[in-house]
PDB file of C-alpha atoms in Angstrom:
ATOM      1  CA  UNK Z 163      94.674 -43.591  22.034  1.00 54.00           C
ATOM      2  CA  UNK Z 164      91.347 -44.815  20.652  1.00 60.00           C
ATOM      3  CA  UNK Z 165      87.984 -43.216  21.346  1.00 58.00           C
ATOM      4  CA  UNK Z 166      85.650 -44.897  23.830  1.00 63.00           C
ATOM      5  CA  UNK Z 167      82.750 -46.224  21.720  1.00 61.00           C
ATOM      6  CA  UNK Z 168      80.321 -45.806  24.620  1.00 63.00           C
ATOM      7  CA  UNK Z 169      81.086 -42.082  24.749  1.00 75.00           C
ATOM      8  CA  UNK Z 170      81.059 -41.496  20.992  1.00 87.00           C
ATOM      9  CA  UNK Z 171      77.780 -43.339  20.279  1.00 93.00           C
ATOM     10  CA  UNK Z 172      74.253 -43.357  21.731  1.00 94.00           C
ATOM     11  CA  UNK Z 173      71.872 -45.822  23.312  1.00 94.00           C
ATOM     12  CA  UNK Z 174      68.185 -45.769  22.397  1.00 96.00           C
ATOM     13  CA  UNK Z 175      65.753 -47.084  25.015  1.00 96.00           C
ATOM     14  CA  UNK Z 176      62.030 -47.711  24.730  1.00 94.00           C
ATOM     15  CA  UNK Z 177      58.986 -49.699  25.747  1.00 92.00           C
ATOM     16  CA  UNK Z 178      56.110 -51.186  23.757  1.00 92.00           C
ATOM     17  CA  UNK Z 179      52.750 -51.310  25.551  1.00 90.00           C
ATOM     18  CA  UNK Z 180      48.995 -51.454  24.907  1.00 89.00           C
ATOM     19  CA  UNK Z 181      47.819 -47.858  25.166  1.00 85.00           C
ATOM     20  CA  UNK Z 182      44.261 -48.526  26.342  1.00 83.00           C
ATOM     21  CA  UNK Z 183      43.297 -44.864  26.707  1.00 83.00           C
ATOM     22  CA  UNK Z 184      45.278 -43.650  23.647  1.00 81.00           C
ATOM     23  CA  UNK Z 185      47.157 -40.947  25.575  1.00 83.00           C
ATOM     24  CA  UNK Z 186      50.679 -42.053  24.577  1.00 80.00           C
ATOM     25  CA  UNK Z 187      51.682 -42.576  28.220  1.00 83.00           C
ATOM     26  CA  UNK Z 188      51.928 -45.951  29.920  1.00 87.00           C
ATOM     27  CA  UNK Z 189      50.058 -46.255  33.185  1.00 87.00           C
ATOM     28  CA  UNK Z 190      50.430 -49.214  35.530  1.00 82.00           C
ATOM     29  CA  UNK Z 191      47.419 -51.176  34.296  1.00 86.00           C
ATOM     30  CA  UNK Z 192      48.313 -50.989  30.586  1.00 90.00           C
ATOM     31  CA  UNK Z 193      49.953 -54.269  29.550  1.00 91.00           C
ATOM     32  CA  UNK Z 194      53.461 -54.453  28.123  1.00 92.00           C
ATOM     33  CA  UNK Z 195      54.021 -56.118  24.748  1.00 92.00           C
ATOM     34  CA  UNK Z 196      56.450 -59.042  24.601  1.00 94.00           C
ATOM     35  CA  UNK Z 197      58.148 -59.944  21.319  1.00 96.00           C
ATOM     36  CA  UNK Z 198      57.541 -56.735  19.375  1.00 95.00           C
ATOM     37  CA  UNK Z 199      60.254 -56.185  16.751  1.00 97.00           C
ATOM     38  CA  UNK Z 200      61.769 -52.794  16.110  1.00 97.00           C
ATOM     39  CA  UNK Z 201      64.118 -51.889  13.302  1.00 97.00           C
ATOM     40  CA  UNK Z 202      66.778 -49.194  13.209  1.00 95.00           C
ATOM     41  CA  UNK Z 203      67.608 -47.619   9.846  1.00 87.00           C
ATOM     42  CA  UNK Z 204      71.116 -49.055   9.833  1.00 84.00           C
ATOM     43  CA  UNK Z 205      69.818 -52.639   9.719  1.00 91.00           C
ATOM     44  CA  UNK Z 206      69.685 -53.350  13.455  1.00 95.00           C
ATOM     45  CA  UNK Z 207      66.792 -55.234  15.075  1.00 97.00           C
ATOM     46  CA  UNK Z 208      65.605 -55.227  18.698  1.00 98.00           C
ATOM     47  CA  UNK Z 209      62.844 -57.334  20.267  1.00 98.00           C
ATOM     48  CA  UNK Z 210      60.885 -56.241  23.331  1.00 97.00           C
ATOM     49  CA  UNK Z 211      61.252 -58.300  26.500  1.00 97.00           C
ATOM     50  CA  UNK Z 212      58.511 -59.478  28.911  1.00 95.00           C
ATOM     51  CA  UNK Z 213      58.247 -55.936  30.321  1.00 93.00           C
ATOM     52  CA  UNK Z 214      57.929 -54.483  26.802  1.00 93.00           C
ATOM     53  CA  UNK Z 215      61.406 -52.924  27.005  1.00 96.00           C
ATOM     54  CA  UNK Z 216      63.906 -52.788  24.155  1.00 97.00           C
ATOM     55  CA  UNK Z 217      67.177 -51.031  23.412  1.00 97.00           C
ATOM     56  CA  UNK Z 218      69.672 -50.308  20.678  1.00 96.00           C
ATOM     57  CA  UNK Z 219      73.285 -49.689  21.695  1.00 94.00           C
ATOM     58  CA  UNK Z 220      76.248 -48.038  19.998  1.00 92.00           C
ATOM     59  CA  UNK Z 221      74.219 -46.049  17.487  1.00 94.00           C
ATOM     60  CA  UNK Z 222      76.359 -43.349  15.824  1.00 93.00           C
ATOM     61  CA  UNK Z 223      75.337 -39.709  16.224  1.00 94.00           C
ATOM     62  CA  UNK Z 224      73.051 -38.184  13.617  1.00 95.00           C
ATOM     63  CA  UNK Z 225      69.534 -38.746  12.269  1.00 96.00           C
ATOM     64  CA  UNK Z 226      68.188 -42.298  12.395  1.00 95.00           C
ATOM     65  CA  UNK Z 227      64.848 -43.896  11.523  1.00 96.00           C
ATOM     66  CA  UNK Z 228      63.275 -46.464  13.867  1.00 96.00           C
ATOM     67  CA  UNK Z 229      60.227 -48.563  12.948  1.00 96.00           C
ATOM     68  CA  UNK Z 230      57.895 -50.818  14.907  1.00 95.00           C
ATOM     69  CA  UNK Z 231      56.992 -53.982  12.946  1.00 94.00           C
ATOM     70  CA  UNK Z 232      53.187 -54.220  13.044  1.00 91.00           C
ATOM     71  CA  UNK Z 233      53.421 -57.889  12.046  1.00 91.00           C
ATOM     72  CA  UNK Z 234      55.104 -58.683  15.361  1.00 93.00           C
ATOM     73  CA  UNK Z 235      52.183 -57.390  17.460  1.00 91.00           C
ATOM     74  CA  UNK Z 236      50.046 -60.575  17.349  1.00 80.00           C
ATOM     75  CA  UNK Z 237      46.916 -58.856  16.074  1.00 77.00           C
ATOM     76  CA  UNK Z 238      47.469 -55.517  17.793  1.00 76.00           C
ATOM     77  CA  UNK Z 239      47.178 -52.186  16.019  1.00 78.00           C
ATOM     78  CA  UNK Z 240      49.717 -49.375  16.098  1.00 83.00           C
ATOM     79  CA  UNK Z 241      48.299 -46.107  17.410  1.00 75.00           C
ATOM     80  CA  UNK Z 242      50.014 -43.159  15.801  1.00 75.00           C
ATOM     81  CA  UNK Z 243      53.094 -43.490  13.644  1.00 82.00           C
ATOM     82  CA  UNK Z 244      54.998 -46.772  13.353  1.00 89.00           C
ATOM     83  CA  UNK Z 245      58.108 -44.886  12.226  1.00 93.00           C
ATOM     84  CA  UNK Z 246      60.060 -42.331  14.250  1.00 93.00           C
ATOM     85  CA  UNK Z 247      63.029 -40.146  13.357  1.00 94.00           C
ATOM     86  CA  UNK Z 248      65.503 -39.449  16.165  1.00 94.00           C
ATOM     87  CA  UNK Z 249      68.516 -37.156  16.091  1.00 94.00           C
ATOM     88  CA  UNK Z 250      71.172 -38.647  18.375  1.00 94.00           C
ATOM     89  CA  UNK Z 251      74.130 -36.944  20.042  1.00 92.00           C
ATOM     90  CA  UNK Z 252      77.418 -38.508  21.071  1.00 91.00           C
ATOM     91  CA  UNK Z 253      77.323 -40.271  24.419  1.00 87.00           C
ATOM     92  CA  UNK Z 254      73.743 -39.309  25.291  1.00 87.00           C
ATOM     93  CA  UNK Z 255      70.950 -41.863  25.719  1.00 88.00           C
ATOM     94  CA  UNK Z 256      67.644 -41.198  23.975  1.00 87.00           C
ATOM     95  CA  UNK Z 257      64.176 -42.505  24.690  1.00 89.00           C
ATOM     96  CA  UNK Z 258      62.058 -43.697  21.764  1.00 84.00           C
ATOM     97  CA  UNK Z 259      58.352 -43.053  22.375  1.00 74.00           C
TER      98      UNK Z 259
END
């Protein structure tokens, strides 16, 4: 019997948006960012959709670095850190903020 990859890996979900009031929380009037590129430390790339959403699937458990590519923001500026470290557990989704 082989292990189910969906139960032994994680999914990372997130959203890129223009944080007009710099509070780190998206409110309804803050626009989403289409086409932002994000990189996962293991060489994976995700691009945000029209709603600013992105995801990485089947990421193995453990510590992983994720980075927002400032060059993909069409003149926007990153507020806060462009790089985040997440510790993932088997089978559990994680939100990247």
